[in-house]
Coordinates of C-alpha atoms and ligand atoms in Angstrom, one line a residue:
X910 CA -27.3 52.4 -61.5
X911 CA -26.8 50.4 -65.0
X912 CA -23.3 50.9 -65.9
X913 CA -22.2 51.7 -69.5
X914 CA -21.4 48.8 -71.8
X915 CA -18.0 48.6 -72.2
X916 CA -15.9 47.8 -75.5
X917 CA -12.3 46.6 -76.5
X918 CA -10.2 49.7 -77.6
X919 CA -8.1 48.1 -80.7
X920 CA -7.6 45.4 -82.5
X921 CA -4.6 44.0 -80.8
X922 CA -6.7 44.4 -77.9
X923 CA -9.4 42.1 -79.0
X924 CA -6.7 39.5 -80.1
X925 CA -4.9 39.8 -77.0
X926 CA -7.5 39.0 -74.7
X927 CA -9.6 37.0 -76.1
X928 CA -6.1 34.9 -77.5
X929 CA -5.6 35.6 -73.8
X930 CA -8.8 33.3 -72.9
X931 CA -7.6 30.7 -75.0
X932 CA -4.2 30.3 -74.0
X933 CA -4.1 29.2 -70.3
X934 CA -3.6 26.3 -68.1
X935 CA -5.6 24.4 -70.6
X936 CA -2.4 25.1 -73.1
X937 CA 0.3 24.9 -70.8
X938 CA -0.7 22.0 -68.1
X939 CA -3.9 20.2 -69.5
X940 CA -2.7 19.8 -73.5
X941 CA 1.3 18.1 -72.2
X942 CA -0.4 15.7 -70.0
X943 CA -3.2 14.7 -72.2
X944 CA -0.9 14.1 -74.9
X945 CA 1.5 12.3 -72.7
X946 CA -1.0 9.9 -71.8
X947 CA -2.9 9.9 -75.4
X948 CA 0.4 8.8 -77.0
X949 CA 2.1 12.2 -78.3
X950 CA 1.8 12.9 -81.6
X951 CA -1.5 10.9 -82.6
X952 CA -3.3 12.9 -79.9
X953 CA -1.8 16.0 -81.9
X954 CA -2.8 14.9 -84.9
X955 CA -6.9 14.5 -83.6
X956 CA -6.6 17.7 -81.8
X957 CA -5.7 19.6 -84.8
X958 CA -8.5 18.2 -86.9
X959 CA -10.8 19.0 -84.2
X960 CA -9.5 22.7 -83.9
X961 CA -9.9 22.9 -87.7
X962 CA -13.0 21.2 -88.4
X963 CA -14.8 22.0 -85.5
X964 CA -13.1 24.4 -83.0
X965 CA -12.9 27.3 -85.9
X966 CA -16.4 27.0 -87.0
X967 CA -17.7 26.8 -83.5
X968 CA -15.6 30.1 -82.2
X969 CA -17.0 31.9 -85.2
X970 CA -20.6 31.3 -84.3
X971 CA -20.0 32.4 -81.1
X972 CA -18.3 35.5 -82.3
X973 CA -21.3 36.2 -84.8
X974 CA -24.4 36.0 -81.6
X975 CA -22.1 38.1 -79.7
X976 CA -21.2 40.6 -81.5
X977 CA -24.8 41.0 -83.1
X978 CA -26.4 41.0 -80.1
X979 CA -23.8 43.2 -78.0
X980 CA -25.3 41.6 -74.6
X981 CA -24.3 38.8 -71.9
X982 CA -24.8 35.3 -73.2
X983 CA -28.1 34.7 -72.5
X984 CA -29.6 38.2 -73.5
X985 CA -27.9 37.1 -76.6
X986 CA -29.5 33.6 -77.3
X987 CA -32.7 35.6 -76.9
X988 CA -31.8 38.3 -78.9
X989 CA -31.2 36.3 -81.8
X990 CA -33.9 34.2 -82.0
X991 CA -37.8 34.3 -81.8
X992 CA -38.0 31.4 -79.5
X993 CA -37.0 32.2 -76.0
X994 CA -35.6 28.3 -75.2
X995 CA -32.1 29.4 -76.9
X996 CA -32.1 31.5 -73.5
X997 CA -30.8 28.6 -72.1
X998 CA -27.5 27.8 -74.0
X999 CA -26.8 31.0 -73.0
X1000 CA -27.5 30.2 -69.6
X1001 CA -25.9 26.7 -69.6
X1002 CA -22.3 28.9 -70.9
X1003 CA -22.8 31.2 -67.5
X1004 CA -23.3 27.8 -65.6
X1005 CA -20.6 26.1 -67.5
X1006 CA -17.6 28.9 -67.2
X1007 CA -18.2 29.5 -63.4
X1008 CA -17.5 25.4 -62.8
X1009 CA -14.7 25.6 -64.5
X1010 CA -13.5 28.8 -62.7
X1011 CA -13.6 26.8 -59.8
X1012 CA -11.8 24.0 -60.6
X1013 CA -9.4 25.9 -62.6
X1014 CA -8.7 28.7 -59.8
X1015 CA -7.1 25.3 -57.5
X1016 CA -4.8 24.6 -60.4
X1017 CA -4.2 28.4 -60.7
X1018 CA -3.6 28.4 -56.5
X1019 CA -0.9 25.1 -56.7
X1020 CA 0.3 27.3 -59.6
X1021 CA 0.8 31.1 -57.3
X1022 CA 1.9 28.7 -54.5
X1023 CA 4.3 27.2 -56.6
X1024 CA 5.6 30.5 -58.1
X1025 CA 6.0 31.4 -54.4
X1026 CA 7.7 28.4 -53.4
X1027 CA 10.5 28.1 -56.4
X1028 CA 11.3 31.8 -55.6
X1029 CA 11.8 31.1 -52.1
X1030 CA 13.9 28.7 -52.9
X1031 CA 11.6 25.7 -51.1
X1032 CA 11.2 23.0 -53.9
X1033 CA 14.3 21.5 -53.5
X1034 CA 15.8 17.7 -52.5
X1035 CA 15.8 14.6 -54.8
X1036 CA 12.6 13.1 -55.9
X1037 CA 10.8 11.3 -53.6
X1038 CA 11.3 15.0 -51.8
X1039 CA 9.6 16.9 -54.1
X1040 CA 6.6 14.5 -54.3
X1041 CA 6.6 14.5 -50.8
X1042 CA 6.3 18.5 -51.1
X1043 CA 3.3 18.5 -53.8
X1044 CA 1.6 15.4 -51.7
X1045 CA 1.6 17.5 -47.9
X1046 CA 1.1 20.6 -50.1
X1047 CA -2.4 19.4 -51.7
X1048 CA -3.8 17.7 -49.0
X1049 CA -3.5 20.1 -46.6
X1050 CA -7.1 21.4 -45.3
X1051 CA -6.4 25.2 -45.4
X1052 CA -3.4 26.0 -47.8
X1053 CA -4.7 25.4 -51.1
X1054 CA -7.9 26.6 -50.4
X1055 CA -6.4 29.7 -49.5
X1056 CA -4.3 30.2 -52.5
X1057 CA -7.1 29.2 -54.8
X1058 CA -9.8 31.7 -53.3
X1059 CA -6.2 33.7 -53.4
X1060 CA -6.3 33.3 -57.2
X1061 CA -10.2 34.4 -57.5
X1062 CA -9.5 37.1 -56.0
X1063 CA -6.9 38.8 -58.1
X1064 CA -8.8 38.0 -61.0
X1065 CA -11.8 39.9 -59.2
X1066 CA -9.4 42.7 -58.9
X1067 CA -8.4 42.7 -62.5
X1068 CA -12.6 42.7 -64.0
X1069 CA -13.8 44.6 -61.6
X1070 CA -11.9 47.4 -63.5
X1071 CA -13.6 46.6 -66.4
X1072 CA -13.2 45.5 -70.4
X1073 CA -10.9 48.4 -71.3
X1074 CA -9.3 49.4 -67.9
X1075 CA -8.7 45.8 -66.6
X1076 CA -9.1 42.9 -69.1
X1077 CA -7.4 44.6 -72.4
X1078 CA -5.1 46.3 -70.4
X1079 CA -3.8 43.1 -68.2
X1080 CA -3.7 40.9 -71.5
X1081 CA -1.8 43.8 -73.5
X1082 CA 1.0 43.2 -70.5
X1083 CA 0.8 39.7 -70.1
X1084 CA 0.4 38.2 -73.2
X1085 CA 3.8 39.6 -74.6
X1086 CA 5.7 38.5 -71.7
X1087 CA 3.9 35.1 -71.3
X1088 CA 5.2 34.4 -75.0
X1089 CA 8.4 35.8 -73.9
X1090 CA 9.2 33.2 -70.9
X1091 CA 7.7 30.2 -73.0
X1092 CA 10.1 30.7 -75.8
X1093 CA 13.4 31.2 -73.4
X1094 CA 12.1 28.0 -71.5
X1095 CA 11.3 26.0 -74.7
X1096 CA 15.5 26.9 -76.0
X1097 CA 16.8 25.8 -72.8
X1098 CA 15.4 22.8 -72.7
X1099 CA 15.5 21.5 -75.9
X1100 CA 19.3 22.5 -75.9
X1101 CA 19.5 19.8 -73.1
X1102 CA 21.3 16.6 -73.9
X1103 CA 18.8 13.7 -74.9
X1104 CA 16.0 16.0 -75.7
X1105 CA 15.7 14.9 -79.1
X1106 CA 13.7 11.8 -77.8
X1107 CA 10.9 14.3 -76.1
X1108 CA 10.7 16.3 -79.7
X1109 CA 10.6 12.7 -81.6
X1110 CA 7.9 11.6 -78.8
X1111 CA 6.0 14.9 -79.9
X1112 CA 5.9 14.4 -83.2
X1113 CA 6.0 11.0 -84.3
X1114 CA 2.5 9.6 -84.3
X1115 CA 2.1 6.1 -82.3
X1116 CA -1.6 5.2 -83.5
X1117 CA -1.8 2.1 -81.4
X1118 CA -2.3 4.4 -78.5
X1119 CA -5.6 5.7 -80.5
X1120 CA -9.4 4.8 -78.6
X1121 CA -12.6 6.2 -79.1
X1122 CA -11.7 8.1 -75.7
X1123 CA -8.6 9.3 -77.4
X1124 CA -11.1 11.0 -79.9
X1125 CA -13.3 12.4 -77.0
X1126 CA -10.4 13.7 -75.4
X1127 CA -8.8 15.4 -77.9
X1128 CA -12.4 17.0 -78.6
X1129 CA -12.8 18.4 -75.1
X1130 CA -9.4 19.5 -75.1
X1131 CA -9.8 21.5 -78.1
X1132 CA -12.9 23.2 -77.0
X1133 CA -11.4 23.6 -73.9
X1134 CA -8.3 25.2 -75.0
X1135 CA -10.2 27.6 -77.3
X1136 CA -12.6 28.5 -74.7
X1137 CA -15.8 26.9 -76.7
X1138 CA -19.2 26.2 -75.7
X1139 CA -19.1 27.9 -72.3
X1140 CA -20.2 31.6 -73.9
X1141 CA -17.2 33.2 -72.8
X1142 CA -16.3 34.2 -76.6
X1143 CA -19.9 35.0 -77.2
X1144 CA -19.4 37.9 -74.8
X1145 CA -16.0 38.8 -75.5
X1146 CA -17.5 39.6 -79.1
X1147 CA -20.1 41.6 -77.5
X1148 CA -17.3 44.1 -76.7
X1149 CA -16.3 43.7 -80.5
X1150 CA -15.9 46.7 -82.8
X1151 CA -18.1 46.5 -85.6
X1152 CA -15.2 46.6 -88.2
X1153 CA -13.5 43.6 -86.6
X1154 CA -13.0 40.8 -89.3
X1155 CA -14.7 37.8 -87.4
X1156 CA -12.7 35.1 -89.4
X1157 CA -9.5 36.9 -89.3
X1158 CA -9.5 37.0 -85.2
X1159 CA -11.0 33.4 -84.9
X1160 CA -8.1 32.1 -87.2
X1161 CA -5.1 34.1 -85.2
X1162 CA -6.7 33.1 -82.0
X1163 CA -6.3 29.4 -82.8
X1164 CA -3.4 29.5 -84.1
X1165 CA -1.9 31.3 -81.5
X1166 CA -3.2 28.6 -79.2
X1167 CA -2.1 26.1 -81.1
X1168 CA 1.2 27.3 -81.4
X1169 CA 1.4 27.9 -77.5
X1170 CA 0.1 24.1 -76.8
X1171 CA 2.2 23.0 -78.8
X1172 CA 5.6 24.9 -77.4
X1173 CA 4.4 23.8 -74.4
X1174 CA 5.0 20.2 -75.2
X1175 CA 8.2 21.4 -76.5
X1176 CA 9.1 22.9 -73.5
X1177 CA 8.1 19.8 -71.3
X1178 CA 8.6 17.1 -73.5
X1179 CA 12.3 17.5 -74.3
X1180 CA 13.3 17.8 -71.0
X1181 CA 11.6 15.1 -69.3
X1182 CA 13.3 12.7 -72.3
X1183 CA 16.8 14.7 -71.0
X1184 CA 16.7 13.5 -67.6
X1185 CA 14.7 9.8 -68.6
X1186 CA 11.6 10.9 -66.6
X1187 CA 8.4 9.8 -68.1
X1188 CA 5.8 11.7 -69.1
X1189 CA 2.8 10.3 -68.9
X1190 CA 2.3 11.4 -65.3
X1191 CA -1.1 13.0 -65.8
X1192 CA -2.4 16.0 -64.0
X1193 CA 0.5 16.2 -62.0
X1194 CA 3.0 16.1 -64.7
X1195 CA 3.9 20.1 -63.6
X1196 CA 3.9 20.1 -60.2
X1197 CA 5.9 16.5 -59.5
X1198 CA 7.4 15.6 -63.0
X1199 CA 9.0 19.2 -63.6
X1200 CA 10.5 20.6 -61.0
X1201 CA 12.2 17.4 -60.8
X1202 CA 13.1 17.7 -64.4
X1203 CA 14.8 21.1 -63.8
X1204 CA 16.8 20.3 -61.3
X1205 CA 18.3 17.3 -62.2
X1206 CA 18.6 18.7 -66.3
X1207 CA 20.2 21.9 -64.7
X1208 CA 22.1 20.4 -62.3
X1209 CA 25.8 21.6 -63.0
X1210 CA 24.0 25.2 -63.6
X1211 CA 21.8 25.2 -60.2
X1212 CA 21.2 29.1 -61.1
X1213 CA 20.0 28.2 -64.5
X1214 CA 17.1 25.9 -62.6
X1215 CA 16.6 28.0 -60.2
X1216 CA 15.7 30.7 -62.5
X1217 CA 13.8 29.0 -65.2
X1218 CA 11.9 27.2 -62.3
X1219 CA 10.2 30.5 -61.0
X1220 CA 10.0 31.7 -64.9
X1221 CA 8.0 28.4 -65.6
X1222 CA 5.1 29.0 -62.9
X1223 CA 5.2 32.5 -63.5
X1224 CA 4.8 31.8 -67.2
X1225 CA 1.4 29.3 -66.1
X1226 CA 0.3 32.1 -63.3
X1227 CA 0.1 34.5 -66.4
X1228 CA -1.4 32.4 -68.8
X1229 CA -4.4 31.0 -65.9
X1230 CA -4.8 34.5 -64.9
X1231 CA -6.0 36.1 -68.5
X1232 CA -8.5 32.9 -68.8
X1233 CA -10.0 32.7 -65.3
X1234 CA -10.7 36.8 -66.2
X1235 CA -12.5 35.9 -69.0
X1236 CA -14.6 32.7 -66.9
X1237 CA -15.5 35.5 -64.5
X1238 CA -16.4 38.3 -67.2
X1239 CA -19.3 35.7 -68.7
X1240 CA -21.1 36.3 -65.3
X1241 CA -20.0 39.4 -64.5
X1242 CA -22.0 40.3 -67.5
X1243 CA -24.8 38.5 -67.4
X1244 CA -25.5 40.0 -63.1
X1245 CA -24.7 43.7 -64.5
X1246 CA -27.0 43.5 -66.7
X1247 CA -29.4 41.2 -66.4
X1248 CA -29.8 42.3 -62.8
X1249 CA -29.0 45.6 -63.3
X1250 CA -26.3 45.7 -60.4
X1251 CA -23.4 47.8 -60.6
X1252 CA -19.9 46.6 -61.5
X1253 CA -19.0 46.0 -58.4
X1254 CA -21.8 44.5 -56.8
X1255 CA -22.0 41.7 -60.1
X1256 CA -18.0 40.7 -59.8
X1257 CA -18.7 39.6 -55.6
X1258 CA -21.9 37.2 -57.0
X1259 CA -19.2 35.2 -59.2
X1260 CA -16.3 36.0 -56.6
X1261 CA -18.0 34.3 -53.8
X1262 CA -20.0 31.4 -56.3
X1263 CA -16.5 30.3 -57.5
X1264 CA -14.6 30.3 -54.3
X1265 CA -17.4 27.7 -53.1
X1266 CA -16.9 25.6 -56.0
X1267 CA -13.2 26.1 -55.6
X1268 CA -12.8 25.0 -52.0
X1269 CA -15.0 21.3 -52.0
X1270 CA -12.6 21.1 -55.0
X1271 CA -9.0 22.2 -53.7
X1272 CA -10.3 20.0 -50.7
X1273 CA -11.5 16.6 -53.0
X1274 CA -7.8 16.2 -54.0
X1275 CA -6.5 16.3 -50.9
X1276 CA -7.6 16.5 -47.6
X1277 CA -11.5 14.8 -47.9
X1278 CA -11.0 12.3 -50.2
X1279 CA -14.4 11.9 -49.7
X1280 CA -15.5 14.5 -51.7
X1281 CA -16.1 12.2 -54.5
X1282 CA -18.8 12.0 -57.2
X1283 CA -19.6 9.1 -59.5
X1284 CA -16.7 7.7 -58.3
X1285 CA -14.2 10.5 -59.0
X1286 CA -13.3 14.0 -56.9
X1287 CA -15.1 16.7 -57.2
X1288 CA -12.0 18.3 -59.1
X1289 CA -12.1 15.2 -61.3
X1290 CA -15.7 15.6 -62.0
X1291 CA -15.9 19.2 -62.6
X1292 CA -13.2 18.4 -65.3
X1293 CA -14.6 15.9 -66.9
X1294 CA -18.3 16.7 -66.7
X1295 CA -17.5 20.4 -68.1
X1296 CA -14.8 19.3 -71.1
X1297 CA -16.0 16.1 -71.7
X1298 CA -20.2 17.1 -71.9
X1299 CA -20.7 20.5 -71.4
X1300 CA -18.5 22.4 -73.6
X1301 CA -19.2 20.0 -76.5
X1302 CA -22.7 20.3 -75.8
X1303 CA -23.0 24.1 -75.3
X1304 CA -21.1 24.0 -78.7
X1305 CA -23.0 21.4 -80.7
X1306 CA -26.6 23.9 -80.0
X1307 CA -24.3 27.2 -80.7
X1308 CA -23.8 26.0 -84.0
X1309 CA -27.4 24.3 -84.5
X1310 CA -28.6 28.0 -83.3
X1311 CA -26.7 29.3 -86.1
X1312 CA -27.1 27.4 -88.7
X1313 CA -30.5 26.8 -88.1
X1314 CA -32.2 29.3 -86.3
X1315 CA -30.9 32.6 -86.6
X1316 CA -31.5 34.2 -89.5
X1317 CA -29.4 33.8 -92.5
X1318 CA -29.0 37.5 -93.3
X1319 CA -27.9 38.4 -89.7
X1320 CA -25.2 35.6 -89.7
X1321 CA -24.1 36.6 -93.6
X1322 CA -24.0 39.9 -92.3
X1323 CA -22.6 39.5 -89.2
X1324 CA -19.7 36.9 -90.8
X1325 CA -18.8 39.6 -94.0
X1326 CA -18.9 42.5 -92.4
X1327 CA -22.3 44.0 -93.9
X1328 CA -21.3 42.0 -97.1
X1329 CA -17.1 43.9 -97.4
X1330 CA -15.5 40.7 -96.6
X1331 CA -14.8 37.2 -97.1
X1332 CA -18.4 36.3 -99.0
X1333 CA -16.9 33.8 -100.6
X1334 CA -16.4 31.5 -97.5
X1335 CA -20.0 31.9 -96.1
X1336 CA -21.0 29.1 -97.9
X1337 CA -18.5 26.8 -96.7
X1338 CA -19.2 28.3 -93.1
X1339 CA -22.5 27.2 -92.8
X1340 CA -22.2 24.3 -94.5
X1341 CA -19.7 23.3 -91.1
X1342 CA -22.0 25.1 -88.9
X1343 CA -25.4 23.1 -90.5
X1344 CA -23.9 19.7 -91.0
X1345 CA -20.3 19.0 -90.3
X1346 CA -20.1 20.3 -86.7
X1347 CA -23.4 19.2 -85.3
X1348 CA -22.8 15.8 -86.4
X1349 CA -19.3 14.9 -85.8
X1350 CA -19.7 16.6 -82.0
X1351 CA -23.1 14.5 -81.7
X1352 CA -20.8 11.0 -82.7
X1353 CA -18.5 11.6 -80.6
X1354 CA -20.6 12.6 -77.5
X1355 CA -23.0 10.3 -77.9
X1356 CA -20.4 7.0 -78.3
X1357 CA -19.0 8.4 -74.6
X1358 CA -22.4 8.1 -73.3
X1359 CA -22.7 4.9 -74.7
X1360 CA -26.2 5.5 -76.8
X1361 CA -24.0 4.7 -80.1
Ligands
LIG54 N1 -9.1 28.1 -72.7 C1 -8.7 28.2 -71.4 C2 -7.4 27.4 -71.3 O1 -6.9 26.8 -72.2 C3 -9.7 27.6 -70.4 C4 -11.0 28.3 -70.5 C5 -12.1 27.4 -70.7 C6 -11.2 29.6 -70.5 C7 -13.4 28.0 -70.8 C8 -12.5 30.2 -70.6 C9 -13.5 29.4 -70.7 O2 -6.8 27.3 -70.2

């Protein structure tokens, strides 16, 4: 049985979820550390430009194959084009999202266990305890395998429902309240005392820090945070309305996600300067770093850190949970119909694919250090070889397929609504998507490889 193609129900909808892909662990755990690391406000700076310059114009071609072709990613390549080869970026999108749904769903696990474990009251001690707690946490050989295939599986539980019952409805409900506990955490710890030096290490540029890998990074991290180059917003507009104004939703989805990244810092930022903790940790800036940083900031309110503690990991549970719907909806698609399985039978294919992928990773960090490829983890790799060359590179063709290949009148038509809106940018748009994008992604990707 082929099952009816679904569709988003309102426009709040449509931002909500697909603002719902964007914003995730990428905003809330990825974007702090890298800028930590990338020297604060100079990585800002780089990552806006690329949001701007090239993260816009790139979610906008994504939004116009989608929603023209109203099909999984790589129906939609094909769709658009005469020459079947585009098939492929479609196909390299389904590849891409369901690596990164397995990497992700361990950080997503650590997250759930986490949420778990500062509700039961069992991240506690000074801090050599509580690194002690994240160290025998992660390299244990069953427990975070378990939560991350966990994870997976309430996001199965969420798409199998499908776009309207499941995806709009869960982002509709978690959005809200995800924007609710971020802006209670972000007060209480800027209100700290000494948190002024986290907001001035935010925001005052220090552009000695700046490498060419500062550049790269800050380009993977904005395609990453905005969900670009892996097809995921490609079929997300498949379930757009017709009327939807592309450039509207692609400018309220960044800027939500900016915004959020951004908070984030100011909720992590601040009070890591309060209690003199660095925070330049790296990955495990959240899970060593913070709950450090709450206890010792709330210490003469112990209830205070208790409670912002569990709101904090419920706040990242949330946020992972509406992107890893949206990894597993790429594929879901593409086995319904492609395949022409039902529903049910297409979520178990991804399901089972991503818990794979997720367990050699949960167990690379930890317990078989072995797991390693090209000299990092397999968690480390998935990251890098997804954010770093992937998701540029599904990106860079999206917008050569665009501006090149597709025909003009389908993307004008497509990007004004039928000619009803915004014709006086379409020039400007391609002139991004022909030139500007292609070549600025193509410098930087090419320097990391070393060719240039
Ligand atoms: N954008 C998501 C985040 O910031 C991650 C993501 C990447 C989601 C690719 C979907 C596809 O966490």
């Amino acid at each position: 049985m082929r099952n009816e193609r679904g569709s988003f129900g309102s426009r709040l909808g449509i931002v909500l979820a697909t603002a719902g892909s964007a914003v995730g662990l990428g905003n809330v755990w990825r974007f702090p550390y890298m800028a930590g690391e990338n020297g604060g406000a100079a990585f800002i700076l780089i990552y806006l430009a690329c949001i701007l310059m090239l993260g816009i114009p790139g979610m906008l071609c994504e939004f116009v194959v989608g929603r023209h072709a109203q099909s999984n990613a790589a129906r939609a390549y094909d769709r658009l084009s005469r020459n079947h080869s585009w098939k492929l970026v479609g196909y390299l999108g389904i590849l891409t999202s369901t690596i990164i749904l397995g990497f992700y769903a361990v950080v997503a696990g650590w997250c759930l266990q986490y949420l778990y474990a500062s509700f039961s009251g069992h991240i506690t001690g000074d801090a050599e305890a509580v690194k002690a707690y994240f160290v025998a946490f992660s390299s244990h050989p069953l427990k975070p395998v378990l939560w991350g295939v966990g994870f997976i599986m309430l996001t199965h539980l969420v798409v199998v429902r499908g776009v309207r019952g499941g995806i709009e409805r869960a982002s509709k409900l978690l959005m809200p309240v995800l924007l609710l506990l971020l802006v209670v955490i972000v007060v209480a710890s800027c209100m700290l005392p000494g948190a002024i030096e986290g907001v001035r290490f935010l925001l005052m540029p220090d552009f000695s820090k700046l490498t060419s890998k500062v550049w790269l990074e800050a380009l993977g991290q904005a395609f990453f945070s905005l969900s670009l180059g892996t097809a995921c917003l490609c079929t997300y507009a498949s379930y757009f309305s017709k009327a939807t104004n592309l450039m509207q939703a692609a400018a309220q989805i960044a800027l939500l996600d900016t915004l959020i990244a951004i908070l984030a810092g100011l909720m992590i930022f601040p009070a890591a300067a309060s209690v003199g903790v660095s925070a330049d940790a790296g990955p495990s800036l959240i899970f060593i770093t913070l709950p450090n940083v709450f206890q010792q900031a709330f210490s003469a309110m112990p209830v205070a850190g208790y409670v912002i503690g569990v709101m904090f990991y419920a706040l990242l549970v949330f946020a992972a949970l509406t992107s890893t719907i949206s990894m597993h909806e790429i594929g879901t698609a593409f086995f319904s119909e492609e395949f022409r399985l039902t529903r049910d039978k297409a979520v178990w294919i991804i399901t089972g694919v991503a818990s794979v992928i997720c367990a050699f990773c949960a167990l690379s960090v930890g317990a078989n250090t072995d797991l390693m490829l090209m000299g990092h983890s397999l968690m480390d790799f998935c990251d890098h070889l997804t954010a770093d060359f992937m998701l540029p590179l599904g990106s860079m063709l999206t917008c050569l397929f665009v501006g090149w290949y597709v025909p003009r009148q389908v993307v004008r038509s497509e990007f004004t609504n039928n000619d009803t809106i915004g014709g006086a940018l379409f020039s400007l748009f391609l002139f991004f998507v022909r030139y500007v994008c292609p070549v600025c992604i193509a410098l930087i990707f090419f320097h990391q490889l070393g060719v240039i």
